Amino acid sequence: MRHLLLVILLVPVLARADDLAARAKKLHAEAIVVDTHLDAPDQLAGKWADVSTRGATDHFDIPRAREGGLTAPFFSIYVAASYADHGAARRALELIDLTHRVVDGHPKDLVLAGSHADIRAAKRAGKLAILMGIEGGHAIEDSLGVLREMYRAGVRYMTLTHTNTNHWADSSGPFYEPDFDPKKSAVHDGLTAFGKDVVKEMNRLGMIVDISHVSDATIRDVLAVSRAPVMASHSSCRAISNMPRNLTDDQLKQIAGKGGVVMINFGSGFLDQKVYDQFVATLAKVKPEYLRLKATYAKDPARLRTEMLGLYKKLGGAGGARAAWTKVVDHIEHVIAVAGEDAVGIGADFDGIEDPPTGLDDVSFLPRISEELLRRGHSEAQVKKVLGENFLAFFARVETARDRLASEPPFTTEYTGK
Ligand SMILES: [Zn+2]
């Protein structure tokens, strides 16, 4: 009798879950799914693999992207801080070349895209649209000419800094270092005069200005000078996980107020305060050993990084815990509540994070986000906005701003140290 009761009670629940999963899957097949931050190029530069083979990188390959219904990932042209003043533009060009080689090697599955219309065309053709975004403004080596060449090479966004403050923009800093002090990254109080011209020239080119990683002062300056809407390509909400890489409610409102978008990062510490707090506690524990290693490898940042990773491993990982995947949807709903339903999307940071949430282990799991949004009562049209339509509308607004500035001559500002 008790068993029968259990069956009677469970059947509708299971049927509903099945129905939701099926609806989510169908919706993904129809929808354009954009992810504005995928670190596959850096992984492929370290260890080349054929992206049509399962397991090509930690979180990405064509088969898993197809399973996840992914339409348009932005390949991150990630230029590590160690390249600043040491071949940063060369590193960026090598990763741009790598991206072109990946796309050229798979013409049936992949196509390089450079506009919102290209993304829609790729969807109609049944292909994945690959776009590029530079991570780390030091990649332009303080030259607007280099910036323009990066655009011509196909780059459609630039994150103004990585974890390093460059010559013209302050970063929020290297939060994962045990002696992290945000004051050390606050060099210019935001953007310098040259940095402001970089932003204005990006507007003129139609290159998206990305404020992930930059300091609060830089976000303030970007919002003041940008002539186009701006994006956070892979950041989440500080109200849920209070860490420097996430955005305050005020920033969410201001970004949305200018027609911009916030693309949610899947790193467990970005999503879950408990995970971030545990990470900070681990950093405090390793600080003495870190300071010793830092002194030993002062001139060898790559070796220091390897030694630090070894140290974290010994302690059970840099944080250890992982967030639950439904936390991603908590962040999406938070942006919707604070900044409106047009302002949010996905910037998972796959291949750049070591701790995606449990249940969202790689790009193939993306339909779960739709499933959870449907379960929480969002309409299919709203889910499609989160998946890609919000980004596409935003990208179109950046293109409109570019067209409005078409008669303006290129900026010829020379970097003078200010
Ligand atoms: Zn990043």
CSV table of C-alpha atoms and ligand atoms in Angstrom, one decimal:
chain,number,residue,atom,x,y,z
A,1,MET,CA,0.0,0.0,0.0
A,2,ARG,CA,2.8,2.4,1.0
A,3,HIS,CA,4.6,1.5,-2.3
A,4,LEU,CA,1.5,2.1,-4.3
A,5,LEU,CA,1.0,5.5,-2.6
A,6,LEU,CA,4.6,6.4,-3.4
A,7,VAL,CA,4.1,5.4,-7.1
A,8,ILE,CA,0.9,7.5,-7.2
A,9,LEU,CA,2.7,10.5,-5.7
A,10,LEU,CA,5.8,10.2,-7.8
A,11,VAL,CA,4.3,9.6,-11.3
A,12,PRO,CA,3.2,13.2,-11.9
A,13,VAL,CA,6.5,14.6,-10.6
A,14,LEU,CA,8.6,12.3,-12.8
A,15,ALA,CA,6.3,13.0,-15.8
A,16,ARG,CA,6.7,16.7,-15.2
A,17,ALA,CA,10.5,16.4,-15.0
A,18,ASP,CA,10.6,14.4,-18.2
A,19,ASP,CA,8.4,16.9,-19.9
A,20,LEU,CA,10.7,19.8,-18.8
A,21,ALA,CA,13.8,18.0,-20.0
A,22,ALA,CA,12.2,17.3,-23.4
A,23,ARG,CA,11.0,20.9,-23.6
A,24,ALA,CA,14.4,22.2,-22.7
A,25,LYS,CA,16.1,20.0,-25.3
A,26,LYS,CA,13.7,21.1,-28.0
A,27,LEU,CA,14.1,24.7,-27.0
A,28,HIS,CA,17.9,24.4,-27.3
A,29,ALA,CA,17.6,22.9,-30.8
A,30,GLU,CA,15.6,26.0,-31.9
A,31,ALA,CA,17.4,28.7,-29.9
A,32,ILE,CA,20.6,30.5,-30.6
A,33,VAL,CA,22.9,29.7,-27.6
A,34,VAL,CA,25.8,32.1,-27.1
A,35,ASP,CA,28.7,31.7,-24.6
A,36,THR,CA,30.8,34.8,-24.5
A,37,HIS,CA,33.9,33.3,-22.8
A,38,LEU,CA,35.5,29.9,-23.8
A,39,ASP,CA,39.2,29.4,-23.1
A,40,ALA,CA,39.8,26.6,-25.6
A,41,PRO,CA,42.5,28.5,-27.5
A,42,ASP,CA,44.9,28.7,-24.5
A,43,GLN,CA,44.4,25.0,-23.8
A,44,LEU,CA,44.9,24.1,-27.5
A,45,ALA,CA,48.1,26.2,-27.6
A,46,GLY,CA,49.4,24.2,-24.7
A,47,LYS,CA,48.3,20.8,-26.1
A,48,TRP,CA,47.0,20.7,-29.7
A,49,ALA,CA,44.0,18.5,-30.2
A,50,ASP,CA,41.4,18.0,-33.0
A,51,VAL,CA,38.2,19.7,-31.8
A,52,SER,CA,36.1,17.1,-33.6
A,53,THR,CA,37.4,14.5,-31.1
A,54,ARG,CA,35.7,14.1,-27.8
A,55,GLY,CA,37.8,15.5,-24.9
A,56,ALA,CA,39.8,17.9,-27.1
A,57,THR,CA,39.9,20.3,-24.2
A,58,ASP,CA,38.6,20.0,-20.7
A,59,HIS,CA,35.2,21.4,-21.5
A,60,PHE,CA,34.8,21.8,-25.2
A,61,ASP,CA,34.8,19.9,-28.5
A,62,ILE,CA,32.4,19.8,-31.5
A,63,PRO,CA,30.4,16.7,-30.3
A,64,ARG,CA,29.8,18.1,-26.8
A,65,ALA,CA,29.0,21.5,-28.2
A,66,ARG,CA,26.4,19.9,-30.5
A,67,GLU,CA,24.9,18.0,-27.6
A,68,GLY,CA,24.7,21.2,-25.5
A,69,GLY,CA,23.0,23.0,-28.4
A,70,LEU,CA,25.8,25.6,-28.4
A,71,THR,CA,25.5,28.0,-31.4
A,72,ALA,CA,28.2,30.7,-30.8
A,73,PRO,CA,31.1,30.5,-28.4
A,74,PHE,CA,33.6,33.3,-28.2
A,75,PHE,CA,37.1,31.8,-28.2
A,76,SER,CA,39.1,33.8,-25.7
A,77,ILE,CA,42.3,35.2,-27.0
A,78,TYR,CA,43.7,35.1,-23.5
A,79,VAL,CA,47.0,36.9,-23.1
A,80,ALA,CA,48.4,36.1,-19.6
A,81,ALA,CA,49.8,38.9,-17.4
A,82,SER,CA,53.3,37.4,-17.9
A,83,TYR,CA,53.2,38.6,-21.5
A,84,ALA,CA,52.7,42.3,-20.5
A,85,ASP,CA,55.6,44.2,-22.1
A,86,HIS,CA,57.0,40.7,-23.2
A,87,GLY,CA,55.4,39.9,-26.6
A,88,ALA,CA,51.7,40.4,-25.7
A,89,ALA,CA,50.6,41.3,-29.2
A,90,ARG,CA,52.5,38.3,-30.6
A,91,ARG,CA,50.8,36.0,-28.2
A,92,ALA,CA,47.4,37.4,-29.2
A,93,LEU,CA,48.2,37.0,-32.9
A,94,GLU,CA,49.3,33.4,-32.3
A,95,LEU,CA,46.0,32.5,-30.6
A,96,ILE,CA,44.1,34.4,-33.3
A,97,ASP,CA,46.0,32.3,-35.9
A,98,LEU,CA,45.2,29.1,-33.9
A,99,THR,CA,41.5,30.0,-33.9
A,100,HIS,CA,41.6,30.5,-37.7
A,101,ARG,CA,43.3,27.1,-38.1
A,102,VAL,CA,40.7,25.4,-35.9
A,103,VAL,CA,37.9,26.9,-37.9
A,104,ASP,CA,39.6,26.3,-41.3
A,105,GLY,CA,40.2,22.6,-40.3
A,106,HIS,CA,36.4,22.0,-39.8
A,107,PRO,CA,34.5,23.8,-42.6
A,108,LYS,CA,31.5,21.5,-42.3
A,109,ASP,CA,31.0,22.3,-38.5
A,110,LEU,CA,32.6,25.7,-37.9
A,111,VAL,CA,32.4,29.1,-39.4
A,112,LEU,CA,34.2,32.3,-38.2
A,113,ALA,CA,31.6,35.0,-37.3
A,114,GLY,CA,32.0,38.7,-36.8
A,115,SER,CA,28.5,40.1,-36.5
A,116,HIS,CA,25.1,39.4,-35.0
A,117,ALA,CA,23.9,38.5,-38.5
A,118,ASP,CA,26.8,36.1,-39.0
A,119,ILE,CA,25.7,34.2,-35.8
A,120,ARG,CA,22.1,33.9,-37.2
A,121,ALA,CA,23.4,32.7,-40.5
A,122,ALA,CA,25.6,30.1,-38.9
A,123,LYS,CA,22.5,28.8,-37.0
A,124,ARG,CA,20.5,28.5,-40.3
A,125,ALA,CA,23.5,26.7,-41.9
A,126,GLY,CA,23.6,24.2,-39.0
A,127,LYS,CA,27.2,25.3,-38.0
A,128,LEU,CA,28.8,26.6,-34.9
A,129,ALA,CA,29.7,30.3,-35.1
A,130,ILE,CA,33.2,30.9,-33.7
A,131,LEU,CA,33.9,34.5,-32.5
A,132,MET,CA,37.0,35.9,-30.8
A,133,GLY,CA,37.5,38.2,-27.8
A,134,ILE,CA,40.8,39.4,-26.5
A,135,GLU,CA,41.3,39.0,-22.7
A,136,GLY,CA,43.8,41.5,-21.4
A,137,GLY,CA,44.2,45.0,-22.9
A,138,HIS,CA,48.0,44.8,-22.7
A,139,ALA,CA,47.6,42.7,-25.9
A,140,ILE,CA,47.5,45.9,-28.0
A,141,GLU,CA,50.8,47.1,-26.6
A,142,ASP,CA,49.5,50.6,-26.1
A,143,SER,CA,48.8,51.1,-29.8
A,144,LEU,CA,45.5,52.0,-31.4
A,145,GLY,CA,47.0,50.7,-34.7
A,146,VAL,CA,47.4,47.3,-33.2
A,147,LEU,CA,43.9,47.5,-31.8
A,148,ARG,CA,42.5,48.2,-35.3
A,149,GLU,CA,44.6,45.3,-36.7
A,150,MET,CA,43.1,43.0,-34.1
A,151,TYR,CA,39.6,44.0,-35.2
A,152,ARG,CA,40.6,43.4,-38.9
A,153,ALA,CA,41.8,39.9,-37.8
A,154,GLY,CA,38.3,39.1,-36.5
A,155,VAL,CA,38.4,40.1,-32.8
A,156,ARG,CA,35.0,41.4,-31.7
A,157,TYR,CA,35.5,42.2,-28.0
A,158,MET,CA,38.4,43.1,-25.7
A,159,THR,CA,38.4,42.7,-21.9
A,160,LEU,CA,40.2,45.9,-21.0
A,161,THR,CA,42.4,44.1,-18.4
A,162,HIS,CA,43.1,40.6,-17.1
A,163,THR,CA,44.2,40.3,-13.5
A,164,ASN,CA,47.0,42.8,-14.1
A,165,THR,CA,46.7,46.6,-14.3
A,166,ASN,CA,48.1,47.7,-17.6
A,167,HIS,CA,49.5,51.1,-18.7
A,168,TRP,CA,46.0,52.6,-19.1
A,169,ALA,CA,43.4,50.7,-17.1
A,170,ASP,CA,43.2,49.4,-13.5
A,171,SER,CA,42.3,45.7,-12.9
A,172,SER,CA,40.4,44.3,-10.0
A,173,GLY,CA,43.6,42.3,-9.4
A,174,PRO,CA,44.9,38.8,-9.0
A,175,PHE,CA,42.3,37.7,-6.4
A,176,TYR,CA,43.7,34.1,-6.3
A,177,GLU,CA,47.0,35.1,-4.9
A,178,PRO,CA,47.5,34.6,-1.2
A,179,ASP,CA,48.9,38.2,-0.8
A,180,PHE,CA,46.2,39.8,-2.9
A,181,ASP,CA,45.7,43.4,-2.1
A,182,PRO,CA,43.3,45.3,-4.4
A,183,LYS,CA,45.1,48.6,-3.5
A,184,LYS,CA,48.2,47.4,-5.4
A,185,SER,CA,46.1,47.2,-8.6
A,186,ALA,CA,44.6,50.7,-8.2
A,187,VAL,CA,47.3,52.6,-10.1
A,188,HIS,CA,45.3,55.0,-12.4
A,189,ASP,CA,42.0,55.4,-10.5
A,190,GLY,CA,40.3,53.7,-13.4
A,191,LEU,CA,41.2,54.7,-17.0
A,192,THR,CA,43.9,57.0,-18.1
A,193,ALA,CA,43.3,59.6,-20.9
A,194,PHE,CA,44.8,57.1,-23.3
A,195,GLY,CA,42.5,54.3,-21.8
A,196,LYS,CA,39.5,56.5,-22.5
A,197,ASP,CA,40.6,56.9,-26.2
A,198,VAL,CA,41.0,53.1,-26.4
A,199,VAL,CA,37.3,52.7,-25.3
A,200,LYS,CA,36.2,55.4,-27.8
A,201,GLU,CA,38.1,53.8,-30.6
A,202,MET,CA,36.6,50.4,-29.8
A,203,ASN,CA,33.2,52.1,-30.0
A,204,ARG,CA,34.1,53.5,-33.4
A,205,LEU,CA,35.3,50.1,-34.7
A,206,GLY,CA,32.3,48.2,-33.3
A,207,MET,CA,34.5,46.2,-31.0
A,208,ILE,CA,32.6,45.3,-27.8
A,209,VAL,CA,34.1,46.9,-24.6
A,210,ASP,CA,34.3,44.1,-21.9
A,211,ILE,CA,34.5,45.2,-18.3
A,212,SER,CA,35.0,41.7,-16.7
A,213,HIS,CA,38.2,41.7,-14.6
A,214,VAL,CA,38.6,45.5,-14.4
A,215,SER,CA,38.3,47.5,-11.2
A,216,ASP,CA,35.2,49.3,-10.0
A,217,ALA,CA,36.9,52.6,-10.8
A,218,THR,CA,37.5,51.4,-14.4
A,219,ILE,CA,33.9,50.3,-14.7
A,220,ARG,CA,32.8,53.7,-13.6
A,221,ASP,CA,35.0,55.4,-16.2
A,222,VAL,CA,34.0,53.0,-19.0
A,223,LEU,CA,30.3,53.7,-18.3
A,224,ALA,CA,31.0,57.4,-18.4
A,225,VAL,CA,33.0,57.5,-21.7
A,226,SER,CA,31.7,54.6,-23.8
A,227,ARG,CA,29.5,55.7,-26.8
A,228,ALA,CA,28.1,52.1,-27.1
A,229,PRO,CA,26.6,49.7,-24.6
A,230,VAL,CA,29.2,47.5,-22.8
A,231,MET,CA,29.4,43.9,-21.7
A,232,ALA,CA,30.7,41.9,-18.8
A,233,SER,CA,31.7,38.7,-20.7
A,234,HIS,CA,32.2,36.4,-17.7
A,235,SER,CA,31.2,37.9,-14.4
A,236,SER,CA,28.5,37.1,-11.9
A,237,CYS,CA,26.7,38.9,-9.0
A,238,ARG,CA,28.4,40.2,-5.9
A,239,ALA,CA,25.1,40.2,-4.0
A,240,ILE,CA,25.2,36.4,-4.1
A,241,SER,CA,29.0,35.8,-4.0
A,242,ASN,CA,30.9,38.7,-2.7
A,243,MET,CA,34.2,38.5,-4.6
A,244,PRO,CA,36.0,41.2,-6.5
A,245,ARG,CA,35.4,39.7,-10.0
A,246,ASN,CA,31.6,39.9,-9.6
A,247,LEU,CA,29.4,42.9,-10.1
A,248,THR,CA,27.5,45.0,-7.6
A,249,ASP,CA,23.7,45.6,-8.0
A,250,ASP,CA,24.5,49.2,-8.9
A,251,GLN,CA,26.9,48.1,-11.7
A,252,LEU,CA,24.3,45.7,-13.0
A,253,LYS,CA,21.7,48.5,-13.2
A,254,GLN,CA,24.1,50.9,-14.9
A,255,ILE,CA,25.3,48.4,-17.4
A,256,ALA,CA,21.7,47.5,-18.3
A,257,GLY,CA,20.8,51.2,-18.3
A,258,LYS,CA,23.2,51.7,-21.1
A,259,GLY,CA,21.8,48.8,-23.1
A,260,GLY,CA,24.6,46.4,-22.0
A,261,VAL,CA,24.7,42.7,-20.9
A,262,VAL,CA,26.1,40.7,-18.0
A,263,MET,CA,27.1,37.2,-19.0
A,264,ILE,CA,27.2,34.8,-16.0
A,265,ASN,CA,30.5,33.0,-15.1
A,266,PHE,CA,30.2,29.4,-14.0
A,267,GLY,CA,33.3,29.2,-11.7
A,268,SER,CA,32.1,27.8,-8.4
A,269,GLY,CA,33.6,30.6,-6.3
A,270,PHE,CA,31.8,33.2,-8.6
A,271,LEU,CA,28.5,31.4,-7.9
A,272,ASP,CA,28.6,30.4,-4.3
A,273,GLN,CA,29.7,32.5,-1.3
A,274,LYS,CA,30.5,29.3,0.7
A,275,VAL,CA,32.9,28.1,-1.9
A,276,TYR,CA,34.5,31.5,-2.3
A,277,ASP,CA,34.9,31.8,1.6
A,278,GLN,CA,36.6,28.4,1.7
A,279,PHE,CA,38.9,29.4,-1.1
A,280,VAL,CA,39.9,32.6,0.8
A,281,ALA,CA,40.5,30.4,3.9
A,282,THR,CA,42.8,28.2,1.9
A,283,LEU,CA,44.7,31.2,0.6
A,284,ALA,CA,45.3,32.4,4.2
A,285,LYS,CA,46.6,28.9,5.1
A,286,VAL,CA,49.1,28.8,2.2
A,287,LYS,CA,50.3,32.4,2.5
A,288,PRO,CA,53.6,31.8,4.4
A,289,GLU,CA,54.6,29.0,2.0
A,290,TYR,CA,53.5,31.2,-1.0
A,291,LEU,CA,55.7,34.1,0.2
A,292,ARG,CA,58.7,31.8,0.4
A,293,LEU,CA,58.1,30.4,-3.1
A,294,LYS,CA,57.5,33.9,-4.4
A,295,ALA,CA,60.9,35.0,-3.2
A,296,THR,CA,62.6,31.8,-4.6
A,297,TYR,CA,61.0,32.2,-8.1
A,298,ALA,CA,60.8,36.0,-8.3
A,299,LYS,CA,62.1,35.9,-11.9
A,300,ASP,CA,60.1,32.8,-13.0
A,301,PRO,CA,56.3,33.4,-12.8
A,302,ALA,CA,55.5,30.2,-14.8
A,303,ARG,CA,57.4,28.1,-12.2
A,304,LEU,CA,55.8,30.0,-9.3
A,305,ARG,CA,52.4,29.1,-10.8
A,306,THR,CA,53.3,25.4,-11.1
A,307,GLU,CA,54.6,25.3,-7.6
A,308,MET,CA,51.5,27.0,-6.3
A,309,LEU,CA,49.2,24.6,-8.1
A,310,GLY,CA,51.2,21.8,-6.5
A,311,LEU,CA,50.7,23.4,-3.1
A,312,TYR,CA,46.9,23.8,-3.6
A,313,LYS,CA,46.6,20.1,-4.7
A,314,LYS,CA,48.4,19.0,-1.6
A,315,LEU,CA,45.8,20.9,0.5
A,316,GLY,CA,42.9,19.3,-1.4
A,317,GLY,CA,42.4,21.8,-4.2
A,318,ALA,CA,42.1,25.6,-4.3
A,319,GLY,CA,38.8,25.7,-2.5
A,320,GLY,CA,37.9,22.1,-3.1
A,321,ALA,CA,34.1,22.5,-2.9
A,322,ARG,CA,32.0,23.0,-6.0
A,323,ALA,CA,28.7,24.9,-6.3
A,324,ALA,CA,25.5,23.3,-7.3
A,325,TRP,CA,24.6,24.0,-11.0
A,326,THR,CA,21.2,25.6,-10.0
A,327,LYS,CA,23.3,28.5,-8.6
A,328,VAL,CA,23.9,29.6,-12.2
A,329,VAL,CA,20.1,30.1,-12.5
A,330,ASP,CA,20.1,32.0,-9.1
A,331,HIS,CA,22.5,34.5,-10.7
A,332,ILE,CA,20.5,34.8,-13.9
A,333,GLU,CA,17.4,35.5,-11.9
A,334,HIS,CA,19.2,38.0,-9.8
A,335,VAL,CA,20.3,40.0,-12.9
A,336,ILE,CA,16.7,39.8,-14.2
A,337,ALA,CA,15.3,41.1,-10.8
A,338,VAL,CA,17.8,43.9,-10.5
A,339,ALA,CA,18.6,45.0,-14.1
A,340,GLY,CA,15.8,43.5,-16.2
A,341,GLU,CA,15.3,40.5,-18.5
A,342,ASP,CA,17.2,41.9,-21.4
A,343,ALA,CA,20.5,42.3,-19.6
A,344,VAL,CA,21.6,38.7,-18.9
A,345,GLY,CA,23.3,35.8,-20.7
A,346,ILE,CA,25.9,33.1,-20.4
A,347,GLY,CA,29.7,33.6,-20.3
A,348,ALA,CA,30.6,30.3,-18.7
A,349,ASP,CA,34.5,30.6,-18.7
A,350,PHE,CA,34.7,26.9,-19.7
A,351,ASP,CA,38.3,25.7,-20.1
A,352,GLY,CA,39.4,28.8,-18.0
A,353,ILE,CA,37.9,27.5,-14.7
A,354,GLU,CA,38.9,24.3,-13.0
A,355,ASP,CA,35.7,24.1,-10.9
A,356,PRO,CA,32.5,24.3,-12.9
A,357,PRO,CA,29.5,23.6,-10.8
A,358,THR,CA,28.4,20.0,-10.3
A,359,GLY,CA,26.0,19.0,-13.0
A,360,LEU,CA,27.3,21.6,-15.5
A,361,ASP,CA,30.6,19.9,-16.1
A,362,ASP,CA,31.1,21.0,-19.8
A,363,VAL,CA,29.3,22.6,-22.7
A,364,SER,CA,27.2,19.5,-23.3
A,365,PHE,CA,25.2,20.2,-20.1
A,366,LEU,CA,24.0,23.6,-21.1
A,367,PRO,CA,20.3,22.5,-21.7
A,368,ARG,CA,20.1,22.1,-17.9
A,369,ILE,CA,20.0,25.9,-17.6
A,370,SER,CA,16.9,26.0,-19.8
A,371,GLU,CA,15.3,23.2,-17.9
A,372,GLU,CA,15.8,25.0,-14.5
A,373,LEU,CA,14.5,28.3,-15.9
A,374,LEU,CA,11.4,26.5,-17.3
A,375,ARG,CA,11.0,24.8,-13.9
A,376,ARG,CA,11.1,28.2,-12.2
A,377,GLY,CA,8.3,29.5,-14.4
A,378,HIS,CA,10.2,31.5,-17.1
A,379,SER,CA,8.5,31.4,-20.5
A,380,GLU,CA,10.2,29.9,-23.5
A,381,ALA,CA,10.7,33.3,-25.0
A,382,GLN,CA,12.4,34.5,-21.8
A,383,VAL,CA,14.7,31.4,-21.8
A,384,LYS,CA,15.7,32.1,-25.4
A,385,LYS,CA,16.6,35.7,-24.4
A,386,VAL,CA,19.0,34.4,-21.7
A,387,LEU,CA,20.5,31.8,-24.1
A,388,GLY,CA,21.3,34.1,-26.9
A,389,GLU,CA,18.7,36.7,-27.9
A,390,ASN,CA,19.8,39.2,-25.3
A,391,PHE,CA,23.4,39.0,-26.5
A,392,LEU,CA,22.4,39.3,-30.2
A,393,ALA,CA,20.2,42.4,-29.5
A,394,PHE,CA,23.1,43.9,-27.6
A,395,PHE,CA,25.7,43.1,-30.3
A,396,ALA,CA,23.3,44.7,-32.8
A,397,ARG,CA,23.2,47.9,-30.6
A,398,VAL,CA,27.0,48.0,-30.6
A,399,GLU,CA,27.0,47.7,-34.4
A,400,THR,CA,24.4,50.5,-34.6
A,401,ALA,CA,26.7,52.7,-32.4
A,402,ARG,CA,29.5,51.9,-34.8
A,403,ASP,CA,27.4,52.9,-37.8
A,404,ARG,CA,26.5,56.1,-36.1
A,405,LEU,CA,30.2,56.9,-35.7
A,406,ALA,CA,31.1,56.0,-39.3
A,407,SER,CA,32.0,59.5,-40.4
A,408,GLU,CA,34.5,59.9,-37.5
A,409,PRO,CA,38.2,59.6,-38.4
A,410,PRO,CA,40.3,56.9,-36.6
A,411,PHE,CA,41.9,58.0,-33.3
A,412,THR,CA,45.6,58.7,-33.7
A,413,THR,CA,46.4,59.1,-30.1
A,414,GLU,CA,49.9,58.1,-29.3
A,415,TYR,CA,50.5,56.5,-25.9
A,416,THR,CA,52.6,58.9,-23.8
A,417,GLY,CA,52.4,57.3,-20.4
A,418,LYS,CA,49.2,59.1,-19.5
B,1,ZN,ZN,38.9,35.7,-17.2
